[in-house]
Amino acid sequence: MEISSIQEYISLLEKLEKLYTYKSTNNVSAGWIPNFTYKPHFIYRGHGDYRYTILPGIFRSKNGPEGIEAYSLFEHNILQDFISETCRYEPKVSENDIGAWLEIAQHFGVPTRLLDFTENPLVALYFACSDASTANATVCLINEPEYNRKFFGMYRAVQATESNYNVNRIITDEIISQDFAQHAGLGQYIQCPWIYKPHYREERMNMQQSVFMLWGADRRPLEQFMVPDDYIVDENVQNSSCGVIGKIQIKHEDKEKILRQLALCGINEKYIYPGIDGIGRYINKKYLFKSNNM
């Protein structure tokens, strides 16, 4: 799938919503709600290079002699070090609230097992096009209900208590009680990344409509959890209930044009980064555009 303008992008998303809406049968033995209309709910992540794989920072770094594995074994140490250095700036957050500190650390660029997504497709498109590289960009979309059905056997909306339980269980098993053993493939541990909406402690998270994927015991990139039938397509859809993940590509030469179109919709630096920092970026970009057009 490929788009070259914001108009094509919105039209494509509307098309995908129709293609992946379906009604269940009367067979409830598999967990389906009979005669219920299932509609997709997409979450999005934009990246400036289409070759990027969907994997959190803690599993990407190759610092240290043993590479990724050795670095990620220090995950709890990294987080505790961050808490020690920053707790005086966040006095309302308990030092024992590891989940909250994990989100704050992710927000400020510390490598964690979280990965940022958004419920706003225009925000994801902004991040994809704001990268100045000459590579083609991509917006990844996840159909959250189908993702939860495939990997967690859930055929209904996720309850807040269930989500909190899974988040706390992963944090306890994989970070706090890390025993330096690999838990991948062991049934007593949550394997797949869990999707959840965090508490918006920062205005930036609110404006960006943040959603997180929290990696469990299996540390592979998200793409490696999928099979070919899981991929969302915009034509020749064989089964509307199988669309889990899709990628929309943007050619590098269309990035700047799309950024201007997004700015017309109010999606710009001061929207994405509320505060003085974002305003500074916005003013700089505003007059850069003007000087380029003189």
PDB file of C-alpha atoms in Angstrom:
ATOM      1  CA  MET A   1       0.000   0.000   0.000  1.00  0.00           C
ATOM      2  CA  GLU A   2       1.305   3.442  -0.896  1.00  0.00           C
ATOM      3  CA  ILE A   3       0.071   7.034  -0.635  1.00  0.00           C
ATOM      4  CA  SER A   4       1.421  10.362  -1.876  1.00  0.00           C
ATOM      5  CA  SER A   5      -0.936  12.837  -0.171  1.00  0.00           C
ATOM      6  CA  ILE A   6      -3.020  13.257   2.946  1.00  0.00           C
ATOM      7  CA  GLN A   7      -6.168  12.874   0.836  1.00  0.00           C
ATOM      8  CA  GLU A   8      -5.031   9.471  -0.443  1.00  0.00           C
ATOM      9  CA  TYR A   9      -4.080   8.482   3.108  1.00  0.00           C
ATOM     10  CA  ILE A  10      -7.515   9.230   4.569  1.00  0.00           C
ATOM     11  CA  SER A  11      -9.277   7.569   1.625  1.00  0.00           C
ATOM     12  CA  LEU A  12      -7.146   4.453   2.097  1.00  0.00           C
ATOM     13  CA  LEU A  13      -7.928   4.262   5.820  1.00  0.00           C
ATOM     14  CA  GLU A  14     -11.651   4.621   5.110  1.00  0.00           C
ATOM     15  CA  LYS A  15     -11.378   1.829   2.545  1.00  0.00           C
ATOM     16  CA  LEU A  16      -9.547  -0.450   4.985  1.00  0.00           C
ATOM     17  CA  GLU A  17     -12.169   0.153   7.645  1.00  0.00           C
ATOM     18  CA  LYS A  18     -14.875  -1.055   5.244  1.00  0.00           C
ATOM     19  CA  LEU A  19     -12.827  -4.005   3.985  1.00  0.00           C
ATOM     20  CA  TYR A  20     -12.098  -5.286   7.487  1.00  0.00           C
ATOM     21  CA  THR A  21     -15.573  -4.839   8.972  1.00  0.00           C
ATOM     22  CA  TYR A  22     -17.417  -8.150   9.161  1.00  0.00           C
ATOM     23  CA  LYS A  23     -20.281  -9.881  10.939  1.00  0.00           C
ATOM     24  CA  SER A  24     -19.745 -13.020  13.011  1.00  0.00           C
ATOM     25  CA  THR A  25     -21.685 -16.210  12.428  1.00  0.00           C
ATOM     26  CA  ASN A  26     -23.996 -17.957  14.886  1.00  0.00           C
ATOM     27  CA  ASN A  27     -21.162 -20.253  15.968  1.00  0.00           C
ATOM     28  CA  VAL A  28     -20.295 -19.151  19.502  1.00  0.00           C
ATOM     29  CA  SER A  29     -18.210 -22.212  20.388  1.00  0.00           C
ATOM     30  CA  ALA A  30     -15.000 -20.434  19.367  1.00  0.00           C
ATOM     31  CA  GLY A  31     -15.768 -17.399  21.483  1.00  0.00           C
ATOM     32  CA  TRP A  32     -17.514 -15.254  18.880  1.00  0.00           C
ATOM     33  CA  ILE A  33     -20.465 -13.096  19.832  1.00  0.00           C
ATOM     34  CA  PRO A  34     -23.265 -14.287  17.494  1.00  0.00           C
ATOM     35  CA  ASN A  35     -24.337 -11.897  14.719  1.00  0.00           C
ATOM     36  CA  PHE A  36     -22.055  -9.182  16.047  1.00  0.00           C
ATOM     37  CA  THR A  37     -20.504  -6.636  13.669  1.00  0.00           C
ATOM     38  CA  TYR A  38     -16.755  -6.418  14.240  1.00  0.00           C
ATOM     39  CA  LYS A  39     -15.178  -3.142  13.185  1.00  0.00           C
ATOM     40  CA  PRO A  40     -11.425  -2.501  13.084  1.00  0.00           C
ATOM     41  CA  HIS A  41      -9.789  -0.128  15.511  1.00  0.00           C
ATOM     42  CA  PHE A  42      -6.386   0.836  14.201  1.00  0.00           C
ATOM     43  CA  ILE A  43      -3.417   2.138  16.122  1.00  0.00           C
ATOM     44  CA  TYR A  44      -0.551   3.671  14.166  1.00  0.00           C
ATOM     45  CA  ARG A  45       3.203   4.181  14.228  1.00  0.00           C
ATOM     46  CA  GLY A  46       5.082   6.334  11.727  1.00  0.00           C
ATOM     47  CA  HIS A  47       8.736   5.951  10.860  1.00  0.00           C
ATOM     48  CA  GLY A  48      10.948   7.784   8.394  1.00  0.00           C
ATOM     49  CA  ASP A  49      12.540   4.613   6.994  1.00  0.00           C
ATOM     50  CA  TYR A  50      10.341   1.819   5.622  1.00  0.00           C
ATOM     51  CA  ARG A  51      13.030  -0.753   6.459  1.00  0.00           C
ATOM     52  CA  TYR A  52      12.524  -0.175  10.190  1.00  0.00           C
ATOM     53  CA  THR A  53      11.393  -3.240  12.139  1.00  0.00           C
ATOM     54  CA  ILE A  54       8.903  -2.923  14.982  1.00  0.00           C
ATOM     55  CA  LEU A  55      11.009  -3.539  18.080  1.00  0.00           C
ATOM     56  CA  PRO A  56      11.598  -1.539  21.304  1.00  0.00           C
ATOM     57  CA  GLY A  57      14.842   0.282  22.029  1.00  0.00           C
ATOM     58  CA  ILE A  58      15.962  -1.990  24.875  1.00  0.00           C
ATOM     59  CA  PHE A  59      16.249  -4.851  22.372  1.00  0.00           C
ATOM     60  CA  ARG A  60      17.956  -2.786  19.687  1.00  0.00           C
ATOM     61  CA  SER A  61      21.062  -1.458  21.415  1.00  0.00           C
ATOM     62  CA  LYS A  62      24.264  -3.397  20.884  1.00  0.00           C
ATOM     63  CA  ASN A  63      26.258  -1.704  23.634  1.00  0.00           C
ATOM     64  CA  GLY A  64      28.515  -4.003  25.596  1.00  0.00           C
ATOM     65  CA  PRO A  65      30.545  -7.051  24.642  1.00  0.00           C
ATOM     66  CA  GLU A  66      27.580  -9.419  24.542  1.00  0.00           C
ATOM     67  CA  GLY A  67      25.367  -7.235  22.354  1.00  0.00           C
ATOM     68  CA  ILE A  68      21.611  -6.943  22.758  1.00  0.00           C
ATOM     69  CA  GLU A  69      21.169  -9.778  25.249  1.00  0.00           C
ATOM     70  CA  ALA A  70      23.698  -8.411  27.739  1.00  0.00           C
ATOM     71  CA  TYR A  71      22.320  -4.884  27.426  1.00  0.00           C
ATOM     72  CA  SER A  72      18.713  -5.932  27.991  1.00  0.00           C
ATOM     73  CA  LEU A  73      19.688  -7.920  31.084  1.00  0.00           C
ATOM     74  CA  PHE A  74      20.438  -4.587  32.719  1.00  0.00           C
ATOM     75  CA  GLU A  75      16.886  -3.393  32.030  1.00  0.00           C
ATOM     76  CA  HIS A  76      15.911  -3.081  35.697  1.00  0.00           C
ATOM     77  CA  ASN A  77      19.218  -1.402  36.533  1.00  0.00           C
ATOM     78  CA  ILE A  78      18.695   1.137  33.745  1.00  0.00           C
ATOM     79  CA  LEU A  79      15.203   1.912  34.991  1.00  0.00           C
ATOM     80  CA  GLN A  80      16.270   2.165  38.641  1.00  0.00           C
ATOM     81  CA  ASP A  81      19.126   4.463  37.667  1.00  0.00           C
ATOM     82  CA  PHE A  82      16.644   6.680  35.826  1.00  0.00           C
ATOM     83  CA  ILE A  83      14.321   6.746  38.859  1.00  0.00           C
ATOM     84  CA  SER A  84      17.203   7.659  41.185  1.00  0.00           C
ATOM     85  CA  GLU A  85      18.246  10.560  38.977  1.00  0.00           C
ATOM     86  CA  THR A  86      14.796  11.954  38.164  1.00  0.00           C
ATOM     87  CA  CYS A  87      12.438  11.189  41.090  1.00  0.00           C
ATOM     88  CA  ARG A  88      12.910  14.711  42.490  1.00  0.00           C
ATOM     89  CA  TYR A  89      11.354  16.090  39.290  1.00  0.00           C
ATOM     90  CA  GLU A  90       8.290  13.827  39.578  1.00  0.00           C
ATOM     91  CA  PRO A  91       7.387  13.994  43.297  1.00  0.00           C
ATOM     92  CA  LYS A  92       3.797  12.825  42.688  1.00  0.00           C
ATOM     93  CA  VAL A  93       4.916   9.488  41.232  1.00  0.00           C
ATOM     94  CA  SER A  94       5.758   6.817  43.783  1.00  0.00           C
ATOM     95  CA  GLU A  95       9.262   5.416  43.447  1.00  0.00           C
ATOM     96  CA  ASN A  96       7.687   1.943  43.594  1.00  0.00           C
ATOM     97  CA  ASP A  97       5.329   2.552  40.675  1.00  0.00           C
ATOM     98  CA  ILE A  98       7.538   0.832  38.106  1.00  0.00           C
ATOM     99  CA  GLY A  99       4.872   0.976  35.405  1.00  0.00           C
ATOM    100  CA  ALA A 100       4.607   4.753  35.648  1.00  0.00           C
ATOM    101  CA  TRP A 101       8.383   5.183  35.641  1.00  0.00           C
ATOM    102  CA  LEU A 102       8.673   2.879  32.635  1.00  0.00           C
ATOM    103  CA  GLU A 103       6.331   5.184  30.697  1.00  0.00           C
ATOM    104  CA  ILE A 104       8.158   8.326  31.850  1.00  0.00           C
ATOM    105  CA  ALA A 105      11.519   6.794  30.897  1.00  0.00           C
ATOM    106  CA  GLN A 106      10.180   5.931  27.443  1.00  0.00           C
ATOM    107  CA  HIS A 107       8.893   9.491  27.060  1.00  0.00           C
ATOM    108  CA  PHE A 108      12.355  10.917  27.733  1.00  0.00           C
ATOM    109  CA  GLY A 109      14.276   8.606  25.436  1.00  0.00           C
ATOM    110  CA  VAL A 110      15.534   5.918  27.831  1.00  0.00           C
ATOM    111  CA  PRO A 111      15.587   2.477  26.156  1.00  0.00           C
ATOM    112  CA  THR A 112      12.668   0.388  27.447  1.00  0.00           C
ATOM    113  CA  ARG A 113      10.542  -2.534  26.292  1.00  0.00           C
ATOM    114  CA  LEU A 114       7.771  -0.086  25.369  1.00  0.00           C
ATOM    115  CA  LEU A 115       7.064   1.112  21.845  1.00  0.00           C
ATOM    116  CA  ASP A 116       4.990   4.217  21.068  1.00  0.00           C
ATOM    117  CA  PHE A 117       1.887   4.064  18.907  1.00  0.00           C
ATOM    118  CA  THR A 118      -0.930   6.560  18.464  1.00  0.00           C
ATOM    119  CA  GLU A 119      -4.690   6.459  17.933  1.00  0.00           C
ATOM    120  CA  ASN A 120      -4.402   9.469  15.632  1.00  0.00           C
ATOM    121  CA  PRO A 121      -3.424   8.488  12.058  1.00  0.00           C
ATOM    122  CA  LEU A 122      -2.327  12.054  11.247  1.00  0.00           C
ATOM    123  CA  VAL A 123       0.150  12.051  14.132  1.00  0.00           C
ATOM    124  CA  ALA A 124       1.701   8.837  12.790  1.00  0.00           C
ATOM    125  CA  LEU A 125       1.867  10.347   9.307  1.00  0.00           C
ATOM    126  CA  TYR A 126       3.626  13.406  10.745  1.00  0.00           C
ATOM    127  CA  PHE A 127       6.313  11.270  12.387  1.00  0.00           C
ATOM    128  CA  ALA A 128       6.790   9.282   9.185  1.00  0.00           C
ATOM    129  CA  CYS A 129       7.292  12.403   7.074  1.00  0.00           C
ATOM    130  CA  SER A 130       9.217  14.581   9.552  1.00  0.00           C
ATOM    131  CA  ASP A 131      12.300  12.399   9.147  1.00  0.00           C
ATOM    132  CA  ALA A 132      14.554  14.217   6.676  1.00  0.00           C
ATOM    133  CA  SER A 133      16.262  11.067   5.393  1.00  0.00           C
ATOM    134  CA  THR A 134      16.095  10.128   1.734  1.00  0.00           C
ATOM    135  CA  ALA A 135      14.557   6.756   2.560  1.00  0.00           C
ATOM    136  CA  ASN A 136      10.910   6.050   1.884  1.00  0.00           C
ATOM    137  CA  ALA A 137       8.758   6.359   4.993  1.00  0.00           C
ATOM    138  CA  THR A 138       6.122   4.032   6.411  1.00  0.00           C
ATOM    139  CA  VAL A 139       3.078   4.096   8.652  1.00  0.00           C
ATOM    140  CA  CYS A 140       2.432   0.806  10.406  1.00  0.00           C
ATOM    141  CA  LEU A 141      -1.126   0.102  11.516  1.00  0.00           C
ATOM    142  CA  ILE A 142      -2.314  -2.566  13.926  1.00  0.00           C
ATOM    143  CA  ASN A 143      -5.939  -3.688  14.045  1.00  0.00           C
ATOM    144  CA  GLU A 144      -6.148  -3.896  17.832  1.00  0.00           C
ATOM    145  CA  PRO A 145      -9.281  -6.117  18.172  1.00  0.00           C
ATOM    146  CA  GLU A 146      -7.936  -8.681  15.706  1.00  0.00           C
ATOM    147  CA  TYR A 147      -4.507  -8.535  17.317  1.00  0.00           C
ATOM    148  CA  ASN A 148      -6.055  -9.344  20.715  1.00  0.00           C
ATOM    149  CA  ARG A 149      -8.129 -12.117  19.187  1.00  0.00           C
ATOM    150  CA  LYS A 150      -5.136 -13.726  17.474  1.00  0.00           C
ATOM    151  CA  PHE A 151      -2.622 -13.535  20.301  1.00  0.00           C
ATOM    152  CA  PHE A 152      -4.772 -13.433  23.447  1.00  0.00           C
ATOM    153  CA  GLY A 153      -8.015 -15.166  22.422  1.00  0.00           C
ATOM    154  CA  MET A 154     -10.144 -12.103  23.222  1.00  0.00           C
ATOM    155  CA  TYR A 155     -13.338 -11.710  21.201  1.00  0.00           C
ATOM    156  CA  ARG A 156     -14.613  -8.619  23.035  1.00  0.00           C
ATOM    157  CA  ALA A 157     -13.366  -5.293  24.331  1.00  0.00           C
ATOM    158  CA  VAL A 158     -10.517  -5.558  26.815  1.00  0.00           C
ATOM    159  CA  GLN A 159     -11.510  -4.632  30.358  1.00  0.00           C
ATOM    160  CA  ALA A 160      -9.322  -2.135  32.220  1.00  0.00           C
ATOM    161  CA  THR A 161      -8.697  -4.631  35.025  1.00  0.00           C
ATOM    162  CA  GLU A 162      -7.475  -7.224  32.500  1.00  0.00           C
ATOM    163  CA  SER A 163      -5.170  -4.726  30.857  1.00  0.00           C
ATOM    164  CA  ASN A 164      -3.703  -3.559  34.171  1.00  0.00           C
ATOM    165  CA  TYR A 165      -3.175  -7.175  35.197  1.00  0.00           C
ATOM    166  CA  ASN A 166      -1.247  -8.012  32.022  1.00  0.00           C
ATOM    167  CA  VAL A 167       0.888  -4.864  32.235  1.00  0.00           C
ATOM    168  CA  ASN A 168       1.786  -5.548  35.879  1.00  0.00           C
ATOM    169  CA  ARG A 169       2.460  -9.210  35.180  1.00  0.00           C
ATOM    170  CA  ILE A 170       4.910  -8.439  32.360  1.00  0.00           C
ATOM    171  CA  ILE A 171       6.665  -5.782  34.454  1.00  0.00           C
ATOM    172  CA  THR A 172       6.983  -8.191  37.382  1.00  0.00           C
ATOM    173  CA  ASP A 173       8.084 -11.232  35.372  1.00  0.00           C
ATOM    174  CA  GLU A 174      10.372  -9.552  32.855  1.00  0.00           C
ATOM    175  CA  ILE A 175      11.786  -6.511  34.678  1.00  0.00           C
ATOM    176  CA  ILE A 176      11.461  -6.614  38.474  1.00  0.00           C
ATOM    177  CA  SER A 177      11.991 -10.359  38.942  1.00  0.00           C
ATOM    178  CA  GLN A 178      14.358 -10.799  36.006  1.00  0.00           C
ATOM    179  CA  ASP A 179      16.269 -13.999  36.709  1.00  0.00           C
ATOM    180  CA  PHE A 180      18.625 -13.616  33.728  1.00  0.00           C
ATOM    181  CA  ALA A 181      16.909 -16.579  32.064  1.00  0.00           C
ATOM    182  CA  GLN A 182      15.064 -16.425  28.754  1.00  0.00           C
ATOM    183  CA  HIS A 183      11.309 -16.855  29.237  1.00  0.00           C
ATOM    184  CA  ALA A 184      10.487 -17.044  25.531  1.00  0.00           C
ATOM    185  CA  GLY A 185       8.318 -20.077  24.769  1.00  0.00           C
ATOM    186  CA  LEU A 186       7.496 -20.820  28.408  1.00  0.00           C
ATOM    187  CA  GLY A 187       3.735 -21.037  28.912  1.00  0.00           C
ATOM    188  CA  GLN A 188       3.611 -19.388  32.336  1.00  0.00           C
ATOM    189  CA  TYR A 189       4.813 -16.077  30.910  1.00  0.00           C
ATOM    190  CA  ILE A 190       3.055 -13.606  28.620  1.00  0.00           C
ATOM    191  CA  GLN A 191       4.870 -13.959  25.307  1.00  0.00           C
ATOM    192  CA  CYS A 192       3.403 -11.418  22.898  1.00  0.00           C
ATOM    193  CA  PRO A 193       3.459  -7.625  23.171  1.00  0.00           C
ATOM    194  CA  TRP A 194       0.469  -6.206  25.037  1.00  0.00           C
ATOM    195  CA  ILE A 195      -1.322  -3.080  23.786  1.00  0.00           C
ATOM    196  CA  TYR A 196      -2.546  -0.579  26.356  1.00  0.00           C
ATOM    197  CA  LYS A 197      -3.372   3.088  26.818  1.00  0.00           C
ATOM    198  CA  PRO A 198      -1.221   4.803  29.475  1.00  0.00           C
ATOM    199  CA  HIS A 199      -2.171   7.532  31.913  1.00  0.00           C
ATOM    200  CA  TYR A 200      -1.414  10.831  30.226  1.00  0.00           C
ATOM    201  CA  ARG A 201       0.968  12.367  32.748  1.00  0.00           C
ATOM    202  CA  GLU A 202       2.461  14.656  30.103  1.00  0.00           C
ATOM    203  CA  GLU A 203       0.548  16.977  27.764  1.00  0.00           C
ATOM    204  CA  ARG A 204       2.639  15.636  24.894  1.00  0.00           C
ATOM    205  CA  MET A 205       1.191  12.163  25.425  1.00  0.00           C
ATOM    206  CA  ASN A 206      -2.306  13.630  25.367  1.00  0.00           C
ATOM    207  CA  MET A 207      -1.768  15.583  22.145  1.00  0.00           C
ATOM    208  CA  GLN A 208      -0.149  12.602  20.465  1.00  0.00           C
ATOM    209  CA  GLN A 209      -2.928  10.258  21.720  1.00  0.00           C
ATOM    210  CA  SER A 210      -0.319   7.794  22.898  1.00  0.00           C
ATOM    211  CA  VAL A 211      -0.776   4.049  23.024  1.00  0.00           C
ATOM    212  CA  PHE A 212       1.951   1.633  24.083  1.00  0.00           C
ATOM    213  CA  MET A 213       2.948  -1.865  23.093  1.00  0.00           C
ATOM    214  CA  LEU A 214       4.697  -3.576  26.005  1.00  0.00           C
ATOM    215  CA  TRP A 215       6.910  -6.478  24.946  1.00  0.00           C
ATOM    216  CA  GLY A 216       6.554  -9.704  26.895  1.00  0.00           C
ATOM    217  CA  ALA A 217       8.914 -12.662  27.147  1.00  0.00           C
ATOM    218  CA  ASP A 218       9.395 -13.071  23.390  1.00  0.00           C
ATOM    219  CA  ARG A 219      11.867 -10.380  22.268  1.00  0.00           C
ATOM    220  CA  ARG A 220      11.475 -10.743  18.515  1.00  0.00           C
ATOM    221  CA  PRO A 221      10.334  -7.898  16.233  1.00  0.00           C
ATOM    222  CA  LEU A 222       6.567  -7.748  15.857  1.00  0.00           C
ATOM    223  CA  GLU A 223       6.759  -8.781  12.197  1.00  0.00           C
ATOM    224  CA  GLN A 224       8.145 -12.166  13.225  1.00  0.00           C
ATOM    225  CA  PHE A 225       4.963 -12.942  15.184  1.00  0.00           C
ATOM    226  CA  MET A 226       2.927 -12.673  11.987  1.00  0.00           C
ATOM    227  CA  VAL A 227       2.097 -15.007   9.118  1.00  0.00           C
ATOM    228  CA  PRO A 228       1.304 -13.805   5.552  1.00  0.00           C
ATOM    229  CA  ASP A 229      -2.486 -13.948   6.109  1.00  0.00           C
ATOM    230  CA  ASP A 230      -2.164 -11.474   9.011  1.00  0.00           C
ATOM    231  CA  TYR A 231      -1.168  -8.628   6.697  1.00  0.00           C
ATOM    232  CA  ILE A 232      -3.747  -5.983   5.816  1.00  0.00           C
ATOM    233  CA  VAL A 233      -4.168  -5.294   2.097  1.00  0.00           C
ATOM    234  CA  ASP A 234      -6.352  -2.848   0.180  1.00  0.00           C
ATOM    235  CA  GLU A 235      -7.511  -5.254  -2.518  1.00  0.00           C
ATOM    236  CA  ASN A 236      -8.379  -8.941  -2.984  1.00  0.00           C
ATOM    237  CA  VAL A 237      -9.164  -9.391   0.711  1.00  0.00           C
ATOM    238  CA  GLN A 238      -9.760 -13.099   1.260  1.00  0.00           C
ATOM    239  CA  ASN A 239     -10.831 -12.975   4.907  1.00  0.00           C
ATOM    240  CA  SER A 240     -11.900  -9.761   6.676  1.00  0.00           C
ATOM    241  CA  SER A 241     -11.277 -11.320  10.095  1.00  0.00           C
ATOM    242  CA  CYS A 242      -7.562 -11.924   9.437  1.00  0.00           C
ATOM    243  CA  GLY A 243      -6.248  -8.360   9.094  1.00  0.00           C
ATOM    244  CA  VAL A 244      -3.853  -7.719  11.972  1.00  0.00           C
ATOM    245  CA  ILE A 245      -0.978  -5.590  10.662  1.00  0.00           C
ATOM    246  CA  GLY A 246      -0.437  -3.363   7.648  1.00  0.00           C
ATOM    247  CA  LYS A 247       2.184  -0.988   6.308  1.00  0.00           C
ATOM    248  CA  ILE A 248       1.592   2.109   4.206  1.00  0.00           C
ATOM    249  CA  GLN A 249       4.605   3.424   2.337  1.00  0.00           C
ATOM    250  CA  ILE A 250       5.359   7.066   1.490  1.00  0.00           C
ATOM    251  CA  LYS A 251       8.011   7.976  -1.080  1.00  0.00           C
ATOM    252  CA  HIS A 252      10.717  10.252   0.281  1.00  0.00           C
ATOM    253  CA  GLU A 253      10.021  12.926  -2.341  1.00  0.00           C
ATOM    254  CA  ASP A 254       6.433  13.255  -1.019  1.00  0.00           C
ATOM    255  CA  LYS A 255       7.386  13.814   2.631  1.00  0.00           C
ATOM    256  CA  GLU A 256       7.689  17.609   2.545  1.00  0.00           C
ATOM    257  CA  LYS A 257       4.458  18.039   0.572  1.00  0.00           C
ATOM    258  CA  ILE A 258       2.564  15.895   3.073  1.00  0.00           C
ATOM    259  CA  LEU A 259       4.023  17.888   5.982  1.00  0.00           C
ATOM    260  CA  ARG A 260       2.606  21.058   4.428  1.00  0.00           C
ATOM    261  CA  GLN A 261      -0.780  19.376   4.032  1.00  0.00           C
ATOM    262  CA  LEU A 262      -0.679  18.245   7.658  1.00  0.00           C
ATOM    263  CA  ALA A 263       0.158  21.801   8.736  1.00  0.00           C
ATOM    264  CA  LEU A 264      -3.029  22.983   7.001  1.00  0.00           C
ATOM    265  CA  CYS A 265      -4.874  20.529   9.284  1.00  0.00           C
ATOM    266  CA  GLY A 266      -3.117  21.902  12.378  1.00  0.00           C
ATOM    267  CA  ILE A 267      -0.751  18.946  12.750  1.00  0.00           C
ATOM    268  CA  ASN A 268       2.601  20.668  13.188  1.00  0.00           C
ATOM    269  CA  GLU A 269       5.462  21.027  15.661  1.00  0.00           C
ATOM    270  CA  LYS A 270       3.536  23.061  18.241  1.00  0.00           C
ATOM    271  CA  TYR A 271       0.712  20.475  18.176  1.00  0.00           C
ATOM    272  CA  ILE A 272       2.992  17.439  18.425  1.00  0.00           C
ATOM    273  CA  TYR A 273       5.326  19.009  21.019  1.00  0.00           C
ATOM    274  CA  PRO A 274       3.186  21.308  23.208  1.00  0.00           C
ATOM    275  CA  GLY A 275       5.227  23.928  25.069  1.00  0.00           C
ATOM    276  CA  ILE A 276       7.998  26.341  24.253  1.00  0.00           C
ATOM    277  CA  ASP A 277      10.145  23.692  22.584  1.00  0.00           C
ATOM    278  CA  GLY A 278       7.400  22.855  20.092  1.00  0.00           C
ATOM    279  CA  ILE A 279       6.622  26.508  19.424  1.00  0.00           C
ATOM    280  CA  GLY A 280      10.297  27.107  18.654  1.00  0.00           C
ATOM    281  CA  ARG A 281      10.321  24.231  16.188  1.00  0.00           C
ATOM    282  CA  TYR A 282       7.084  25.499  14.640  1.00  0.00           C
ATOM    283  CA  ILE A 283       8.389  29.063  14.142  1.00  0.00           C
ATOM    284  CA  ASN A 284      11.614  27.729  12.637  1.00  0.00           C
ATOM    285  CA  LYS A 285       9.766  25.476  10.181  1.00  0.00           C
ATOM    286  CA  LYS A 286       7.212  28.194   9.368  1.00  0.00           C
ATOM    287  CA  TYR A 287       9.818  30.685   8.205  1.00  0.00           C
ATOM    288  CA  LEU A 288      11.941  27.993   6.590  1.00  0.00           C
ATOM    289  CA  PHE A 289       9.011  27.195   4.326  1.00  0.00           C
ATOM    290  CA  LYS A 290       8.570  30.896   3.562  1.00  0.00           C
ATOM    291  CA  SER A 291      12.227  31.409   2.647  1.00  0.00           C
ATOM    292  CA  ASN A 292      12.185  28.319   0.424  1.00  0.00           C
ATOM    293  CA  ASN A 293       9.194  29.679  -1.474  1.00  0.00           C
ATOM    294  CA  MET A 294      10.610  33.183  -2.085  1.00  0.00           C
TER     295      MET A 294
END
